[in-house]
Amino acid sequence: MTATRVRPVLVAAALLCLLAGLLQPLAAQRAQAPLPKVHFVATGGTISNKEGGRLTAEELSKSMPGVERYARLTHEQFTNVASSELTLSQWLALSKRVNEVFASDKALAGIVVTSGTDTLEETAFFLHLTVRDPRPVVVVGSMRNPSTVGYEGAANLLEGVRVAADPASRNKGALVVLNDEINSARNVTKSDALRLQTFRSRDYGQLGVVDRDRVVYFNQIVQRHNEQIEFDISKVTELPRVDVIMVYQGASGDLIKAAVDNGAKGIVFAVAGAGATSGTQNEGLAYAASKGVFIVTSTRTGSGRIAPPQQRPEGSGGGGGNSQMPPEQQRRRQFTIAGEDHTPIKARVVLMVALTKTTNRNELQRIFSEY
């Protein structure tokens, strides 16, 4: 080989050595970088309900294959019951605990909460409205118990940890992760009693997926969440009672009256279609308004939006204004709130949380429209 040919080869070799020398410290630095820290809070549910007893938070933590590749995991046992047995007091305590853990550990990447699937969407949405930290709260469950063939709990939990550890999960509110899918706690609902793909966000679609190589997001939540939340439940000791009552042909107003007489501060009225009510319930609705109980209208169809009525400026006159209504109907309108696109069960959660802040009808309507 001639000298003219040797020189370029030597230069190339020198450059490769120099590049390798530069990259080696970077690779070592990456290798030494600590994994994200994720805290796991177990509340029970099907995911832990094996024959002969329930799995503990520690046992669930050990059930995830390869979790040490994604996060440094800590855990605690908050409770260990079916989701239907969680009380509103436990909701408050759980949210306070999540906020407390975030406040005490600034290095924490996120928190995973396990829940039974029957009421998971309610618990997750309550956390969505009351956890004010930008870091993710990921709610996980399973449709099959640990004693069943095809138990998917460990896989769902591992995916929840991966989502909580991922920086892209920040500022997305509370998330629900099952069956490789990421949904917003605001929009998700349980759509089937048995199937693994039960959690759906219907027309809105899922936020993202958990794939073999990485967590991928496609959508974003635009309603208020995380640090935009105005609710502070740190000093709240009891959530106001809110009941859900459905509209159907021939329904009596007695159930509305009973709810009011037993202490309901609000009632979610699951209306037919885009707002139709049963004439047989009018007496009950009037009674609720006379007692200062708020009525939130939410469609029973499962999707669709109930829009607030158009407000006329005072003194504008014209047909259809409040001044043309009978006094009883005017009072009823003063205590009626449009539930926007929230399902009845989600509207109940919004109203309970909102009533801890205000009893002003216009403010309550604003909250429903912004959250």
Tab-separated table of C-alpha atoms in Angstrom:
chain	number	residue	atom	x	y	z
A	1	MET	CA	0.000	0.000	0.000
A	2	THR	CA	1.409	3.398	-0.955
A	3	ALA	CA	1.910	6.232	1.472
A	4	THR	CA	-0.854	8.297	-0.181
A	5	ARG	CA	-3.304	5.495	0.521
A	6	VAL	CA	-2.108	4.855	4.071
A	7	ARG	CA	-2.539	8.473	5.191
A	8	PRO	CA	-6.390	8.648	4.782
A	9	VAL	CA	-6.740	5.294	6.545
A	10	LEU	CA	-4.695	6.545	9.493
A	11	VAL	CA	-6.708	9.779	9.656
A	12	ALA	CA	-9.987	7.840	9.622
A	13	ALA	CA	-8.733	5.519	12.338
A	14	ALA	CA	-7.674	8.475	14.459
A	15	LEU	CA	-11.087	10.106	14.062
A	16	LEU	CA	-12.826	6.870	15.067
A	17	CYS	CA	-10.670	6.594	18.173
A	18	LEU	CA	-11.413	10.214	19.053
A	19	LEU	CA	-15.169	9.676	18.560
A	20	ALA	CA	-15.084	6.522	20.661
A	21	GLY	CA	-13.287	8.432	23.389
A	22	LEU	CA	-15.974	11.112	23.371
A	23	LEU	CA	-18.880	8.678	23.376
A	24	GLN	CA	-17.533	6.392	26.082
A	25	PRO	CA	-18.080	8.870	28.946
A	26	LEU	CA	-21.609	9.578	27.661
A	27	ALA	CA	-22.416	5.886	27.583
A	28	ALA	CA	-21.012	5.446	31.069
A	29	GLN	CA	-23.022	8.415	32.287
A	30	ARG	CA	-26.220	6.918	30.887
A	31	ALA	CA	-25.433	3.570	32.433
A	32	GLN	CA	-24.989	5.222	35.821
A	33	ALA	CA	-28.128	7.406	35.606
A	34	PRO	CA	-30.656	6.257	38.221
A	35	LEU	CA	-33.939	4.808	37.083
A	36	PRO	CA	-37.104	6.870	37.655
A	37	LYS	CA	-38.681	6.353	41.058
A	38	VAL	CA	-42.335	5.246	41.125
A	39	HIS	CA	-44.515	4.769	44.200
A	40	PHE	CA	-47.247	2.105	44.159
A	41	VAL	CA	-50.383	2.469	46.317
A	42	ALA	CA	-52.583	-0.642	46.526
A	43	THR	CA	-56.277	-0.379	47.395
A	44	GLY	CA	-57.462	-3.881	46.470
A	45	GLY	CA	-59.856	-4.950	43.724
A	46	THR	CA	-59.899	-7.933	41.382
A	47	ILE	CA	-56.208	-7.457	40.622
A	48	SER	CA	-55.404	-8.678	44.139
A	49	ASN	CA	-58.386	-10.962	44.816
A	50	LYS	CA	-57.010	-14.480	44.575
A	51	GLU	CA	-58.710	-17.552	46.021
A	52	GLY	CA	-58.001	-17.890	49.715
A	53	GLY	CA	-57.022	-14.265	50.265
A	54	ARG	CA	-55.905	-11.027	48.681
A	55	LEU	CA	-52.468	-10.256	47.305
A	56	THR	CA	-50.653	-7.516	49.192
A	57	ALA	CA	-48.892	-4.514	47.693
A	58	GLU	CA	-45.582	-6.295	48.254
A	59	GLU	CA	-46.765	-9.439	46.485
A	60	LEU	CA	-48.124	-7.436	43.558
A	61	SER	CA	-44.826	-5.552	43.311
A	62	LYS	CA	-42.968	-8.858	43.022
A	63	SER	CA	-45.378	-10.175	40.372
A	64	MET	CA	-44.161	-7.806	37.647
A	65	PRO	CA	-41.496	-9.395	35.451
A	66	GLY	CA	-38.624	-7.044	34.668
A	67	VAL	CA	-39.973	-4.030	36.535
A	68	GLU	CA	-36.422	-3.278	37.708
A	69	ARG	CA	-35.550	-2.282	34.129
A	70	TYR	CA	-38.043	0.591	34.168
A	71	ALA	CA	-38.247	2.036	37.662
A	72	ARG	CA	-37.185	1.929	41.271
A	73	LEU	CA	-40.417	0.866	42.916
A	74	THR	CA	-41.667	1.578	46.414
A	75	HIS	CA	-45.062	0.458	47.662
A	76	GLU	CA	-47.663	0.812	50.370
A	77	GLN	CA	-50.924	-0.887	51.281
A	78	PHE	CA	-53.626	1.788	51.531
A	79	THR	CA	-56.479	-0.703	51.838
A	80	ASN	CA	-57.343	-4.097	50.337
A	81	VAL	CA	-61.038	-4.228	49.453
A	82	ALA	CA	-63.323	-4.490	46.441
A	83	SER	CA	-63.711	-1.166	44.648
A	84	SER	CA	-67.416	-1.103	45.491
A	85	GLU	CA	-66.452	-1.082	49.178
A	86	LEU	CA	-64.323	2.060	48.950
A	87	THR	CA	-66.047	4.855	50.866
A	88	LEU	CA	-66.066	8.568	50.117
A	89	SER	CA	-63.983	9.077	53.248
A	90	GLN	CA	-61.391	6.713	51.753
A	91	TRP	CA	-61.502	8.674	48.505
A	92	LEU	CA	-60.571	11.788	50.455
A	93	ALA	CA	-57.843	9.968	52.370
A	94	LEU	CA	-56.432	8.453	49.172
A	95	SER	CA	-56.242	11.794	47.374
A	96	LYS	CA	-54.661	13.444	50.417
A	97	ARG	CA	-52.130	10.623	50.605
A	98	VAL	CA	-51.214	10.948	46.910
A	99	ASN	CA	-50.770	14.712	47.268
A	100	GLU	CA	-48.721	14.148	50.423
A	101	VAL	CA	-46.382	11.642	48.737
A	102	PHE	CA	-45.793	14.003	45.831
A	103	ALA	CA	-45.099	16.918	48.174
A	104	SER	CA	-42.644	14.920	50.278
A	105	ASP	CA	-40.606	13.427	47.425
A	106	LYS	CA	-39.677	15.833	44.638
A	107	ALA	CA	-37.591	13.114	42.946
A	108	LEU	CA	-40.641	10.897	42.447
A	109	ALA	CA	-41.605	10.401	38.785
A	110	GLY	CA	-45.191	9.272	39.371
A	111	ILE	CA	-47.633	7.206	41.404
A	112	VAL	CA	-49.534	4.053	40.483
A	113	VAL	CA	-52.816	3.236	42.241
A	114	THR	CA	-54.558	-0.131	41.920
A	115	SER	CA	-58.345	-0.297	42.021
A	116	GLY	CA	-61.164	-2.701	41.341
A	117	THR	CA	-62.570	-2.059	37.881
A	118	ASP	CA	-66.253	-1.766	38.837
A	119	THR	CA	-65.844	1.769	40.187
A	120	LEU	CA	-62.349	2.490	38.875
A	121	GLU	CA	-63.538	5.294	36.597
A	122	GLU	CA	-65.054	7.149	39.578
A	123	THR	CA	-61.971	6.816	41.778
A	124	ALA	CA	-59.658	7.800	38.926
A	125	PHE	CA	-61.759	10.849	38.048
A	126	PHE	CA	-61.843	11.959	41.683
A	127	LEU	CA	-58.022	11.838	41.700
A	128	HIS	CA	-58.030	13.690	38.370
A	129	LEU	CA	-59.965	16.547	39.997
A	130	THR	CA	-58.096	16.675	43.303
A	131	VAL	CA	-54.404	15.882	42.668
A	132	ARG	CA	-52.736	19.161	41.781
A	133	ASP	CA	-49.214	17.943	41.002
A	134	PRO	CA	-48.015	17.795	37.355
A	135	ARG	CA	-46.644	14.284	37.847
A	136	PRO	CA	-48.859	11.408	36.720
A	137	VAL	CA	-51.241	9.369	38.836
A	138	VAL	CA	-51.864	6.116	36.972
A	139	VAL	CA	-54.834	3.968	38.011
A	140	VAL	CA	-54.602	0.270	37.157
A	141	GLY	CA	-56.838	-2.767	37.591
A	142	SER	CA	-57.598	-6.116	36.016
A	143	MET	CA	-60.681	-7.892	34.745
A	144	ARG	CA	-59.498	-11.356	35.855
A	145	ASN	CA	-58.359	-12.341	39.315
A	146	PRO	CA	-54.983	-13.951	40.102
A	147	SER	CA	-56.554	-17.423	40.379
A	148	THR	CA	-57.975	-17.247	36.838
A	149	VAL	CA	-56.353	-18.499	33.626
A	150	GLY	CA	-55.290	-15.455	31.615
A	151	TYR	CA	-54.872	-13.140	34.619
A	152	GLU	CA	-53.634	-9.855	33.183
A	153	GLY	CA	-53.069	-7.967	36.419
A	154	ALA	CA	-49.270	-8.211	36.500
A	155	ALA	CA	-49.004	-6.991	32.890
A	156	ASN	CA	-51.370	-4.076	33.517
A	157	LEU	CA	-49.483	-3.115	36.660
A	158	LEU	CA	-46.119	-3.221	34.887
A	159	GLU	CA	-47.512	-1.019	32.118
A	160	GLY	CA	-48.859	1.379	34.725
A	161	VAL	CA	-45.374	1.647	36.243
A	162	ARG	CA	-43.879	2.308	32.809
A	163	VAL	CA	-46.422	5.070	32.147
A	164	ALA	CA	-45.849	6.637	35.582
A	165	ALA	CA	-42.073	6.582	35.001
A	166	ASP	CA	-42.255	8.173	31.559
A	167	PRO	CA	-41.603	11.967	31.444
A	168	ALA	CA	-44.169	12.276	28.623
A	169	SER	CA	-46.911	11.367	31.109
A	170	ARG	CA	-46.571	14.645	33.001
A	171	ASN	CA	-49.391	17.200	32.844
A	172	LYS	CA	-51.966	14.787	31.478
A	173	GLY	CA	-54.102	14.457	34.590
A	174	ALA	CA	-54.951	11.103	36.111
A	175	LEU	CA	-54.505	8.223	33.669
A	176	VAL	CA	-56.131	4.798	33.433
A	177	VAL	CA	-53.951	1.990	32.048
A	178	LEU	CA	-55.280	-1.457	31.153
A	179	ASN	CA	-54.950	-3.752	28.154
A	180	ASP	CA	-51.961	-1.844	26.663
A	181	GLU	CA	-54.054	1.352	26.420
A	182	ILE	CA	-53.785	4.731	28.138
A	183	ASN	CA	-57.028	6.644	28.696
A	184	SER	CA	-57.772	9.897	30.471
A	185	ALA	CA	-59.628	9.492	33.755
A	186	ARG	CA	-61.894	12.307	32.590
A	187	ASN	CA	-63.230	10.469	29.547
A	188	VAL	CA	-62.844	6.761	30.213
A	189	THR	CA	-65.715	4.491	31.188
A	190	LYS	CA	-66.188	0.781	31.749
A	191	SER	CA	-68.109	-0.367	28.691
A	192	ASP	CA	-68.382	-4.129	29.187
A	193	ALA	CA	-68.906	-6.226	32.301
A	194	LEU	CA	-66.433	-8.963	31.321
A	195	ARG	CA	-64.181	-8.198	28.343
A	196	LEU	CA	-60.536	-7.175	28.770
A	197	GLN	CA	-60.985	-4.208	26.415
A	198	THR	CA	-63.759	-2.795	28.594
A	199	PHE	CA	-62.272	0.643	29.315
A	200	ARG	CA	-63.096	3.019	26.492
A	201	SER	CA	-63.120	6.774	25.943
A	202	ARG	CA	-65.859	6.401	23.325
A	203	ASP	CA	-65.840	9.242	20.778
A	204	TYR	CA	-62.761	10.927	22.278
A	205	GLY	CA	-60.379	8.010	21.843
A	206	GLN	CA	-57.515	6.838	23.984
A	207	LEU	CA	-54.576	9.086	24.824
A	208	GLY	CA	-51.905	6.567	23.927
A	209	VAL	CA	-50.579	3.027	24.114
A	210	VAL	CA	-47.937	1.081	25.977
A	211	ASP	CA	-45.927	-0.835	23.396
A	212	ARG	CA	-43.004	-3.211	23.767
A	213	ASP	CA	-40.396	-0.541	23.055
A	214	ARG	CA	-41.914	2.605	24.571
A	215	VAL	CA	-44.921	4.578	25.775
A	216	VAL	CA	-46.566	6.471	22.906
A	217	TYR	CA	-49.078	9.358	23.215
A	218	PHE	CA	-51.387	10.504	20.421
A	219	ASN	CA	-53.814	12.874	22.181
A	220	GLN	CA	-53.922	15.455	24.960
A	221	ILE	CA	-56.486	16.605	27.522
A	222	VAL	CA	-57.496	20.253	27.059
A	223	GLN	CA	-59.867	20.658	30.024
A	224	ARG	CA	-58.407	21.897	33.316
A	225	HIS	CA	-56.229	19.394	35.167
A	226	ASN	CA	-53.106	19.061	37.321
A	227	GLU	CA	-51.801	22.497	38.364
A	228	GLN	CA	-54.810	24.215	36.760
A	229	ILE	CA	-57.110	22.591	39.337
A	230	GLU	CA	-58.761	25.048	41.727
A	231	PHE	CA	-59.991	22.536	44.318
A	232	ASP	CA	-58.173	22.050	47.611
A	233	ILE	CA	-59.426	19.091	49.598
A	234	SER	CA	-56.622	19.181	52.178
A	235	LYS	CA	-59.014	20.438	54.857
A	236	VAL	CA	-62.185	18.741	53.579
A	237	THR	CA	-63.392	16.097	56.028
A	238	GLU	CA	-66.585	15.011	54.292
A	239	LEU	CA	-67.860	15.126	50.722
A	240	PRO	CA	-71.418	16.422	50.240
A	241	ARG	CA	-74.041	13.840	49.379
A	242	VAL	CA	-74.967	13.755	45.695
A	243	ASP	CA	-77.394	11.161	44.302
A	244	VAL	CA	-78.048	9.981	40.738
A	245	ILE	CA	-81.653	9.565	39.592
A	246	MET	CA	-82.694	8.405	36.130
A	247	VAL	CA	-85.415	9.658	33.832
A	248	TYR	CA	-87.705	6.978	32.424
A	249	GLN	CA	-91.330	6.756	31.365
A	250	GLY	CA	-93.686	7.069	34.317
A	251	ALA	CA	-90.908	7.711	36.848
A	252	SER	CA	-92.121	9.156	40.119
A	253	GLY	CA	-90.758	12.250	41.808
A	254	ASP	CA	-90.782	10.442	45.143
A	255	LEU	CA	-87.156	9.314	44.768
A	256	ILE	CA	-86.082	12.926	44.267
A	257	LYS	CA	-87.963	13.988	47.373
A	258	ALA	CA	-86.482	11.097	49.355
A	259	ALA	CA	-82.948	12.052	48.315
A	260	VAL	CA	-83.549	15.664	49.364
A	261	ASP	CA	-85.133	14.667	52.685
A	262	ASN	CA	-82.189	12.375	53.435
A	263	GLY	CA	-79.592	15.089	53.045
A	264	ALA	CA	-78.657	15.281	49.351
A	265	LYS	CA	-76.992	18.595	48.498
A	266	GLY	CA	-77.171	17.823	44.816
A	267	ILE	CA	-78.857	15.424	42.396
A	268	VAL	CA	-77.586	14.303	39.021
A	269	PHE	CA	-80.574	13.817	36.753
A	270	ALA	CA	-79.795	11.223	34.070
A	271	VAL	CA	-82.038	12.664	31.374
A	272	ALA	CA	-83.318	11.044	28.192
A	273	GLY	CA	-81.549	12.135	25.019
A	274	ALA	CA	-80.324	15.711	25.071
A	275	GLY	CA	-82.370	16.794	28.070
A	276	ALA	CA	-85.850	15.290	28.059
A	277	THR	CA	-87.383	14.750	31.491
A	278	SER	CA	-90.452	12.858	32.611
A	279	GLY	CA	-93.474	14.999	33.426
A	280	THR	CA	-94.202	12.705	36.342
A	281	GLN	CA	-90.992	13.877	38.044
A	282	ASN	CA	-91.681	17.618	37.884
A	283	GLU	CA	-93.098	17.761	41.380
A	284	GLY	CA	-89.947	16.175	42.766
A	285	LEU	CA	-87.725	18.578	40.832
A	286	ALA	CA	-89.704	21.560	42.100
A	287	TYR	CA	-89.384	20.229	45.635
A	288	ALA	CA	-85.587	19.925	45.261
A	289	ALA	CA	-85.337	23.511	43.996
A	290	SER	CA	-87.504	24.777	46.856
A	291	LYS	CA	-84.999	23.245	49.283
A	292	GLY	CA	-81.993	24.743	47.491
A	293	VAL	CA	-80.748	21.416	46.114
A	294	PHE	CA	-78.865	21.651	42.808
A	295	ILE	CA	-79.946	19.502	39.863
A	296	VAL	CA	-77.326	18.598	37.244
A	297	THR	CA	-78.676	17.273	33.953
A	298	SER	CA	-76.548	14.614	32.256
A	299	THR	CA	-77.564	12.373	29.389
A	300	ARG	CA	-78.214	8.722	30.158
A	301	THR	CA	-77.189	7.724	26.603
A	302	GLY	CA	-73.489	7.381	27.467
A	303	SER	CA	-72.230	10.138	25.182
A	304	GLY	CA	-73.283	13.591	24.052
A	305	ARG	CA	-73.283	17.034	25.587
A	306	ILE	CA	-75.929	18.883	27.581
A	307	ALA	CA	-75.288	22.564	26.836
A	308	PRO	CA	-76.069	25.347	29.323
A	309	PRO	CA	-79.144	27.417	28.425
A	310	GLN	CA	-78.514	30.728	26.702
A	311	GLN	CA	-78.703	33.609	29.123
A	312	ARG	CA	-80.538	36.746	28.086
A	313	PRO	CA	-79.224	40.089	29.350
A	314	GLU	CA	-81.346	41.528	32.134
A	315	GLY	CA	-84.049	43.863	30.867
A	316	SER	CA	-83.699	42.663	27.255
A	317	GLY	CA	-87.332	41.487	27.168
A	318	GLY	CA	-88.562	39.274	24.369
A	319	GLY	CA	-90.320	35.939	24.446
A	320	GLY	CA	-88.749	33.017	26.260
A	321	GLY	CA	-86.965	35.115	28.880
A	322	ASN	CA	-87.003	34.156	32.548
A	323	SER	CA	-89.599	36.870	33.200
A	324	GLN	CA	-92.110	34.902	31.113
A	325	MET	CA	-91.727	31.761	33.220
A	326	PRO	CA	-93.940	30.821	36.151
A	327	PRO	CA	-92.173	31.510	39.493
A	328	GLU	CA	-91.823	27.785	40.209
A	329	GLN	CA	-90.085	27.188	36.886
A	330	GLN	CA	-87.849	30.206	37.405
A	331	ARG	CA	-86.700	28.847	40.761
A	332	ARG	CA	-86.079	25.421	39.263
A	333	ARG	CA	-83.872	26.971	36.583
A	334	GLN	CA	-81.893	28.818	39.255
A	335	PHE	CA	-80.848	25.455	40.694
A	336	THR	CA	-80.361	23.559	37.419
A	337	ILE	CA	-76.892	23.028	35.941
A	338	ALA	CA	-76.019	21.567	32.540
A	339	GLY	CA	-73.692	18.594	32.973
A	340	GLU	CA	-71.895	19.225	29.668
A	341	ASP	CA	-70.404	15.969	28.311
A	342	HIS	CA	-69.977	14.221	31.658
A	343	THR	CA	-71.756	10.902	32.117
A	344	PRO	CA	-74.095	10.815	35.126
A	345	ILE	CA	-71.567	8.978	37.282
A	346	LYS	CA	-68.805	11.441	36.384
A	347	ALA	CA	-71.149	14.425	36.818
A	348	ARG	CA	-71.747	13.230	40.376
A	349	VAL	CA	-68.010	13.370	41.090
A	350	VAL	CA	-67.713	16.877	39.630
A	351	LEU	CA	-70.655	18.146	41.684
A	352	MET	CA	-69.379	16.632	44.924
A	353	VAL	CA	-65.975	18.237	44.481
A	354	ALA	CA	-67.394	21.555	43.237
A	355	LEU	CA	-69.727	21.864	46.227
A	356	THR	CA	-66.709	21.814	48.543
A	357	LYS	CA	-65.729	25.135	46.944
A	358	THR	CA	-68.947	26.998	46.100
A	359	THR	CA	-72.744	26.941	46.209
A	360	ASN	CA	-73.111	29.677	43.602
A	361	ARG	CA	-75.062	28.345	40.633
A	362	ASN	CA	-73.106	30.312	38.004
A	363	GLU	CA	-69.814	29.209	39.495
A	364	LEU	CA	-70.969	25.585	39.512
A	365	GLN	CA	-71.925	25.879	35.838
A	366	ARG	CA	-68.525	27.365	35.045
A	367	ILE	CA	-66.823	24.436	36.767
A	368	PHE	CA	-68.801	21.929	34.730
A	369	SER	CA	-67.902	23.771	31.546
A	370	GLU	CA	-64.176	23.995	32.345
A	371	TYR	CA	-63.554	20.517	33.745
